mmCIF file of C-alpha atoms in Angstrom:
data_model
loop_
_atom_site.group_PDB
_atom_site.id
_atom_site.type_symbol
_atom_site.label_atom_id
_atom_site.label_comp_id
_atom_site.label_asym_id
_atom_site.label_seq_id
_atom_site.Cartn_x
_atom_site.Cartn_y
_atom_site.Cartn_z
ATOM 1 C CA MET A 1 -47.730 -54.016 19.651
ATOM 2 C CA LEU A 2 -46.825 -50.336 19.787
ATOM 3 C CA GLY A 3 -46.681 -49.357 23.437
ATOM 4 C CA ASN A 4 -50.080 -50.334 24.792
ATOM 5 C CA THR A 5 -51.668 -50.441 21.369
ATOM 6 C CA LEU A 6 -52.270 -53.586 19.381
ATOM 7 C CA LEU A 7 -51.919 -52.775 15.702
ATOM 8 C CA VAL A 8 -53.888 -54.968 13.303
ATOM 9 C CA SER A 9 -53.267 -54.375 9.629
ATOM 10 C CA LEU A 10 -55.758 -55.797 7.149
ATOM 11 C CA GLN A 11 -54.784 -56.320 3.523
ATOM 12 C CA GLY A 12 -56.814 -57.330 0.489
ATOM 13 C CA GLU A 13 -59.761 -59.638 0.858
ATOM 14 C CA LEU A 14 -60.720 -61.471 4.025
ATOM 15 C CA HIS A 15 -62.368 -64.852 3.742
ATOM 16 C CA ASP A 16 -64.688 -66.349 6.331
ATOM 17 C CA GLY A 17 -62.045 -68.611 7.849
ATOM 18 C CA THR A 18 -59.416 -65.873 7.977
ATOM 19 C CA ALA A 19 -61.822 -63.495 9.652
ATOM 20 C CA GLU A 20 -62.712 -66.064 12.295
ATOM 21 C CA GLN A 21 -59.008 -66.686 12.930
ATOM 22 C CA LEU A 22 -58.307 -62.960 13.104
ATOM 23 C CA HIS A 23 -61.076 -62.500 15.635
ATOM 24 C CA GLN A 24 -59.605 -65.189 17.896
ATOM 25 C CA ASN A 25 -56.023 -63.997 17.475
ATOM 26 C CA VAL A 26 -56.887 -60.423 18.390
ATOM 27 C CA ALA A 27 -58.840 -61.555 21.450
ATOM 28 C CA GLN A 28 -55.924 -63.733 22.603
ATOM 29 C CA ARG A 29 -53.405 -60.954 22.042
ATOM 30 C CA ILE A 30 -55.435 -58.434 24.027
ATOM 31 C CA ALA A 31 -55.969 -60.820 26.917
ATOM 32 C CA HIS A 32 -52.327 -61.853 27.110
ATOM 33 C CA SER A 33 -50.823 -58.403 26.764
ATOM 34 C CA THR A 34 -51.283 -55.042 28.388
ATOM 35 C CA ALA A 35 -53.081 -53.689 25.329
ATOM 36 C CA THR A 36 -55.614 -51.035 26.187
ATOM 37 C CA GLY A 37 -56.192 -50.002 22.612
ATOM 38 C CA VAL A 38 -56.553 -51.684 19.236
ATOM 39 C CA VAL A 39 -55.927 -49.915 15.949
ATOM 40 C CA ILE A 40 -57.280 -51.692 12.872
ATOM 41 C CA ASP A 41 -55.491 -50.345 9.835
ATOM 42 C CA ILE A 42 -57.663 -50.864 6.743
ATOM 43 C CA SER A 43 -55.692 -48.596 4.409
ATOM 44 C CA GLY A 44 -54.823 -51.697 2.365
ATOM 45 C CA VAL A 45 -58.448 -52.715 1.969
ATOM 46 C CA ASP A 46 -60.229 -51.775 -1.256
ATOM 47 C CA ILE A 47 -63.685 -53.063 -0.475
ATOM 48 C CA VAL A 48 -65.562 -53.214 2.812
ATOM 49 C CA ASP A 49 -68.704 -55.259 2.333
ATOM 50 C CA SER A 50 -71.340 -56.116 4.922
ATOM 51 C CA PHE A 51 -69.344 -59.222 5.907
ATOM 52 C CA LEU A 52 -66.165 -57.279 6.681
ATOM 53 C CA ALA A 53 -68.189 -54.528 8.356
ATOM 54 C CA ARG A 54 -69.659 -57.120 10.715
ATOM 55 C CA ILE A 55 -66.197 -58.577 11.409
ATOM 56 C CA LEU A 56 -64.917 -55.114 12.289
ATOM 57 C CA ALA A 57 -67.888 -54.429 14.566
ATOM 58 C CA ASP A 58 -67.447 -57.839 16.246
ATOM 59 C CA LEU A 59 -63.733 -57.213 16.747
ATOM 60 C CA ALA A 60 -64.495 -53.873 18.385
ATOM 61 C CA SER A 61 -67.142 -55.425 20.649
ATOM 62 C CA THR A 62 -64.799 -58.228 21.713
ATOM 63 C CA ALA A 63 -61.990 -55.748 22.394
ATOM 64 C CA CYS A 64 -64.417 -53.656 24.427
ATOM 65 C CA LEU A 65 -65.330 -56.694 26.571
ATOM 66 C CA LEU A 66 -61.605 -57.235 27.090
ATOM 67 C CA ALA A 67 -61.213 -53.609 28.204
ATOM 68 C CA ALA A 68 -59.557 -52.270 25.059
ATOM 69 C CA ARG A 69 -60.840 -49.474 22.834
ATOM 70 C CA THR A 70 -60.785 -49.911 19.070
ATOM 71 C CA VAL A 71 -60.088 -47.313 16.409
ATOM 72 C CA LEU A 72 -60.428 -47.974 12.696
ATOM 73 C CA ALA A 73 -57.654 -46.255 10.779
ATOM 74 C CA GLY A 74 -56.921 -45.420 7.160
ATOM 75 C CA MET A 75 -60.296 -45.923 5.528
ATOM 76 C CA ARG A 76 -60.177 -44.889 1.870
ATOM 77 C CA PRO A 77 -62.685 -42.268 0.723
ATOM 78 C CA ALA A 78 -64.178 -44.705 -1.788
ATOM 79 C CA VAL A 79 -64.655 -47.281 0.967
ATOM 80 C CA ALA A 80 -66.392 -44.703 3.178
ATOM 81 C CA ILE A 81 -68.728 -43.757 0.329
ATOM 82 C CA THR A 82 -69.574 -47.397 -0.380
ATOM 83 C CA LEU A 83 -70.272 -48.060 3.295
ATOM 84 C CA VAL A 84 -72.657 -45.129 3.501
ATOM 85 C CA GLU A 85 -74.404 -46.202 0.293
ATOM 86 C CA LEU A 86 -74.822 -49.683 1.777
ATOM 87 C CA GLY A 87 -76.232 -48.133 4.934
ATOM 88 C CA LEU A 88 -73.363 -49.554 7.016
ATOM 89 C CA THR A 89 -72.244 -46.779 9.315
ATOM 90 C CA LEU A 90 -70.249 -48.898 11.791
ATOM 91 C CA PRO A 91 -71.919 -47.723 14.986
ATOM 92 C CA GLY A 92 -69.653 -47.842 18.011
ATOM 93 C CA LEU A 93 -66.458 -47.811 15.979
ATOM 94 C CA HIS A 94 -64.209 -44.793 16.225
ATOM 95 C CA THR A 95 -62.304 -43.853 13.112
ATOM 96 C CA ALA A 96 -59.120 -41.952 12.359
ATOM 97 C CA LEU A 97 -57.426 -40.949 9.124
ATOM 98 C CA ASP A 98 -54.231 -42.868 9.823
ATOM 99 C CA VAL A 99 -52.535 -44.993 12.447
ATOM 100 C CA ASP A 100 -50.788 -42.064 14.167
ATOM 101 C CA ARG A 101 -54.052 -40.171 14.565
ATOM 102 C CA ALA A 102 -55.729 -43.373 15.777
ATOM 103 C CA ARG A 103 -53.110 -43.718 18.494
ATOM 104 C CA GLU A 104 -53.535 -40.055 19.413
ATOM 105 C CA LEU A 105 -57.242 -40.755 19.800
ATOM 106 C CA LEU A 106 -56.388 -43.622 22.138
ATOM 107 C CA GLY A 107 -54.169 -41.247 24.096
ATOM 108 C CA GLN A 108 -51.237 -43.561 23.584
ATOM 109 C CA TYR A 109 -49.199 -41.733 21.011
ATOM 110 C CA THR A 110 -46.032 -40.145 22.273
ATOM 111 C CA PRO A 111 -43.875 -37.879 20.106
ATOM 112 C CA ALA A 112 -40.936 -40.207 20.780
ATOM 113 C CA ASP A 113 -42.720 -42.777 18.615
ATOM 114 C CA ALA A 114 -42.449 -40.534 15.586
ATOM 115 C CA SER A 115 -39.446 -41.020 13.342
ATOM 116 C CA SER A 116 -38.601 -37.306 13.439
ATOM 117 C CA GLY A 117 -37.454 -35.930 16.759
ATOM 118 C CA ALA A 118 -39.470 -32.727 16.441
ATOM 119 C CA GLU A 119 -39.868 -31.021 19.782
ATOM 120 C CA ASP A 120 -42.524 -28.494 18.873
ATOM 121 C CA GLY A 121 -45.324 -30.982 19.301
ATOM 122 C CA PRO A 122 -48.769 -30.019 20.563
ATOM 123 C CA MET B 1 -63.595 -56.756 50.834
ATOM 124 C CA LEU B 2 -60.394 -55.110 49.633
ATOM 125 C CA GLY B 3 -60.434 -51.550 50.897
ATOM 126 C CA ASN B 4 -63.680 -50.108 49.574
ATOM 127 C CA THR B 5 -64.025 -52.760 46.930
ATOM 128 C CA LEU B 6 -66.262 -55.788 47.221
ATOM 129 C CA LEU B 7 -64.612 -58.652 45.363
ATOM 130 C CA VAL B 8 -66.949 -61.301 43.991
ATOM 131 C CA SER B 9 -65.279 -64.320 42.435
ATOM 132 C CA LEU B 10 -67.382 -66.601 40.256
ATOM 133 C CA GLN B 11 -66.282 -70.142 39.507
ATOM 134 C CA GLY B 12 -67.651 -72.769 37.162
ATOM 135 C CA GLU B 13 -71.323 -72.908 36.387
ATOM 136 C CA LEU B 14 -73.974 -70.837 38.106
ATOM 137 C CA HIS B 15 -77.415 -72.335 38.528
ATOM 138 C CA ASP B 16 -80.602 -70.318 38.791
ATOM 139 C CA GLY B 17 -80.867 -70.600 42.561
ATOM 140 C CA THR B 18 -77.202 -69.773 43.142
ATOM 141 C CA ALA B 19 -77.403 -66.719 40.924
ATOM 142 C CA GLU B 20 -80.467 -65.427 42.763
ATOM 143 C CA GLN B 21 -78.683 -65.950 46.081
ATOM 144 C CA LEU B 22 -75.552 -64.227 44.793
ATOM 145 C CA HIS B 23 -77.589 -61.241 43.675
ATOM 146 C CA GLN B 24 -79.111 -60.848 47.158
ATOM 147 C CA ASN B 25 -75.816 -61.430 48.962
ATOM 148 C CA VAL B 26 -73.990 -58.803 46.931
ATOM 149 C CA ALA B 27 -76.774 -56.278 47.484
ATOM 150 C CA GLN B 28 -76.692 -56.943 51.250
ATOM 151 C CA ARG B 29 -72.923 -56.684 51.403
ATOM 152 C CA ILE B 30 -72.882 -53.380 49.543
ATOM 153 C CA ALA B 31 -75.615 -51.923 51.740
ATOM 154 C CA HIS B 32 -73.949 -53.014 54.994
ATOM 155 C CA SER B 33 -70.415 -52.008 54.104
ATOM 156 C CA THR B 34 -68.638 -48.954 52.809
ATOM 157 C CA ALA B 35 -68.169 -50.544 49.398
ATOM 158 C CA THR B 36 -68.130 -48.019 46.569
ATOM 159 C CA GLY B 37 -66.977 -50.532 44.000
ATOM 160 C CA VAL B 38 -67.687 -54.118 43.078
ATOM 161 C CA VAL B 39 -65.261 -56.261 41.121
ATOM 162 C CA ILE B 40 -66.749 -59.438 39.666
ATOM 163 C CA ASP B 41 -63.919 -61.799 38.828
ATOM 164 C CA ILE B 42 -65.028 -64.227 36.109
ATOM 165 C CA SER B 43 -61.590 -65.596 35.238
ATOM 166 C CA GLY B 44 -62.765 -68.986 36.522
ATOM 167 C CA VAL B 45 -65.802 -69.017 34.273
ATOM 168 C CA ASP B 46 -65.566 -70.926 31.008
ATOM 169 C CA ILE B 47 -68.943 -70.138 29.552
ATOM 170 C CA VAL B 48 -71.045 -67.006 29.840
ATOM 171 C CA ASP B 49 -74.475 -67.715 28.404
ATOM 172 C CA SER B 50 -77.397 -65.332 28.112
ATOM 173 C CA PHE B 51 -78.537 -66.315 31.616
ATOM 174 C CA LEU B 52 -75.232 -65.422 33.271
ATOM 175 C CA ALA B 53 -74.944 -62.292 31.130
ATOM 176 C CA ARG B 54 -78.321 -61.139 32.474
ATOM 177 C CA ILE B 55 -77.269 -61.929 36.065
ATOM 178 C CA LEU B 56 -74.115 -59.865 35.627
ATOM 179 C CA ALA B 57 -76.049 -56.957 34.141
ATOM 180 C CA ASP B 58 -78.606 -57.191 36.989
ATOM 181 C CA LEU B 59 -75.829 -57.258 39.588
ATOM 182 C CA ALA B 60 -74.277 -54.146 38.060
ATOM 183 C CA SER B 61 -77.637 -52.358 37.980
ATOM 184 C CA THR B 62 -78.341 -53.251 41.608
ATOM 185 C CA ALA B 63 -74.856 -52.122 42.675
ATOM 186 C CA CYS B 64 -75.361 -48.879 40.758
ATOM 187 C CA LEU B 65 -78.635 -48.224 42.620
ATOM 188 C CA LEU B 66 -76.710 -48.818 45.856
ATOM 189 C CA ALA B 67 -74.071 -46.281 44.769
ATOM 190 C CA ALA B 68 -71.342 -48.737 43.844
ATOM 191 C CA ARG B 69 -69.690 -49.080 40.470
ATOM 192 C CA THR B 70 -69.161 -52.535 39.025
ATOM 193 C CA VAL B 71 -66.231 -53.778 36.959
ATOM 194 C CA LEU B 72 -66.116 -57.198 35.361
ATOM 195 C CA ALA B 73 -62.607 -58.646 35.550
ATOM 196 C CA GLY B 74 -60.715 -61.495 33.948
ATOM 197 C CA MET B 75 -62.953 -62.391 31.044
ATOM 198 C CA ARG B 76 -61.340 -65.055 28.884
ATOM 199 C CA PRO B 77 -60.897 -64.270 25.180
ATOM 200 C CA ALA B 78 -63.078 -67.219 24.169
ATOM 201 C CA VAL B 79 -65.837 -65.967 26.465
ATOM 202 C CA ALA B 80 -65.644 -62.492 24.925
ATOM 203 C CA ILE B 81 -65.910 -63.938 21.414
ATOM 204 C CA THR B 82 -68.880 -66.101 22.362
ATOM 205 C CA LEU B 83 -70.667 -63.152 23.941
ATOM 206 C CA VAL B 84 -70.168 -61.043 20.821
ATOM 207 C CA GLU B 85 -71.361 -63.894 18.600
ATOM 208 C CA LEU B 86 -74.472 -64.193 20.766
ATOM 209 C CA GLY B 87 -74.967 -60.446 20.464
ATOM 210 C CA LEU B 88 -74.545 -59.996 24.220
ATOM 211 C CA THR B 89 -72.224 -57.019 24.638
ATOM 212 C CA LEU B 90 -73.018 -56.282 28.293
ATOM 213 C CA PRO B 91 -73.916 -52.624 27.873
ATOM 214 C CA GLY B 92 -73.238 -50.535 30.942
ATOM 215 C CA LEU B 93 -70.700 -52.964 32.384
ATOM 216 C CA HIS B 94 -67.098 -51.853 32.597
ATOM 217 C CA THR B 95 -64.483 -54.505 32.005
ATOM 218 C CA ALA B 96 -60.859 -54.986 32.982
ATOM 219 C CA LEU B 97 -58.342 -57.684 32.189
ATOM 220 C CA ASP B 98 -57.718 -58.645 35.805
ATOM 221 C CA VAL B 99 -58.688 -57.733 39.348
ATOM 222 C CA ASP B 100 -55.802 -55.283 39.846
ATOM 223 C CA ARG B 101 -56.735 -53.362 36.710
ATOM 224 C CA ALA B 102 -60.374 -53.432 37.749
ATOM 225 C CA ARG B 103 -59.473 -51.811 41.050
ATOM 226 C CA GLU B 104 -57.332 -49.247 39.243
ATOM 227 C CA LEU B 105 -60.372 -48.449 37.138
ATOM 228 C CA LEU B 106 -62.383 -47.931 40.312
ATOM 229 C CA GLY B 107 -59.633 -45.640 41.582
ATOM 230 C CA GLN B 108 -59.228 -47.823 44.638
ATOM 231 C CA TYR B 109 -56.003 -49.565 43.913
ATOM 232 C CA THR B 110 -53.044 -48.365 45.948
ATOM 233 C CA PRO B 111 -49.456 -49.406 45.219
ATOM 234 C CA ALA B 112 -49.249 -50.759 48.788
ATOM 235 C CA ASP B 113 -51.635 -53.491 47.689
ATOM 236 C CA ALA B 114 -49.116 -54.741 45.166
ATOM 237 C CA SER B 115 -46.702 -57.432 46.237
ATOM 238 C CA SER B 116 -43.746 -55.207 45.355
ATOM 239 C CA GLY B 117 -43.220 -52.198 47.596
ATOM 240 C CA ALA B 118 -42.448 -49.815 44.723
ATOM 241 C CA GLU B 119 -42.595 -46.203 45.848
ATOM 242 C CA ASP B 120 -42.629 -44.512 42.481
ATOM 243 C CA GLY B 121 -46.361 -44.842 42.011
ATOM 244 C CA PRO B 122 -48.412 -42.360 40.017
#
């Protein structure tokens, strides 16, 4: 948790069982916290196939039912290209280049979160 | 009624007849009150099947026609997951984690309603 944002970081390959578990864990965490936003960081993921795409869409739908918005962060260019070639455009999922921008999109990023104490923020 | 909010609390299973009755009761209550918001509390509901999902969507549509906004409150994580797996994402229904947050969403929650008498509200 970062403020009101639940940060989910995916790494490597996800198997069916893991995905199912992830889905349940995220739902539980949202319901039992004050999370109003979920950021799924997939910068460590090399391949997004139709299975993972469905998992991501399901996660976002579940979060939405639990009153939290989901942003997908850190997608690699190669992954984006593959998704488009597969015709998987992740409808309903917002995306951001990295976790900070994802949190900005959720309106939950405060400059105090940043490691540098720069005061000339936007 | 809580202020201008009509609070509907569902418990256990809803049968066809009950659901029909509920639909009519809510419509009547909205029309004969000053309710501008409806909060449907489903924290006591273990299973939301396609039948109940349709009832909820119908209730929200009816409330909308009667100029009241509907928020679904207290959905359990397991219920959210099941709904997503069934492909029932309740389009058009707003959700909140609990009744207080639902009323905040409707803009009808005042700090005086809270058990604590905090005076540093927003």
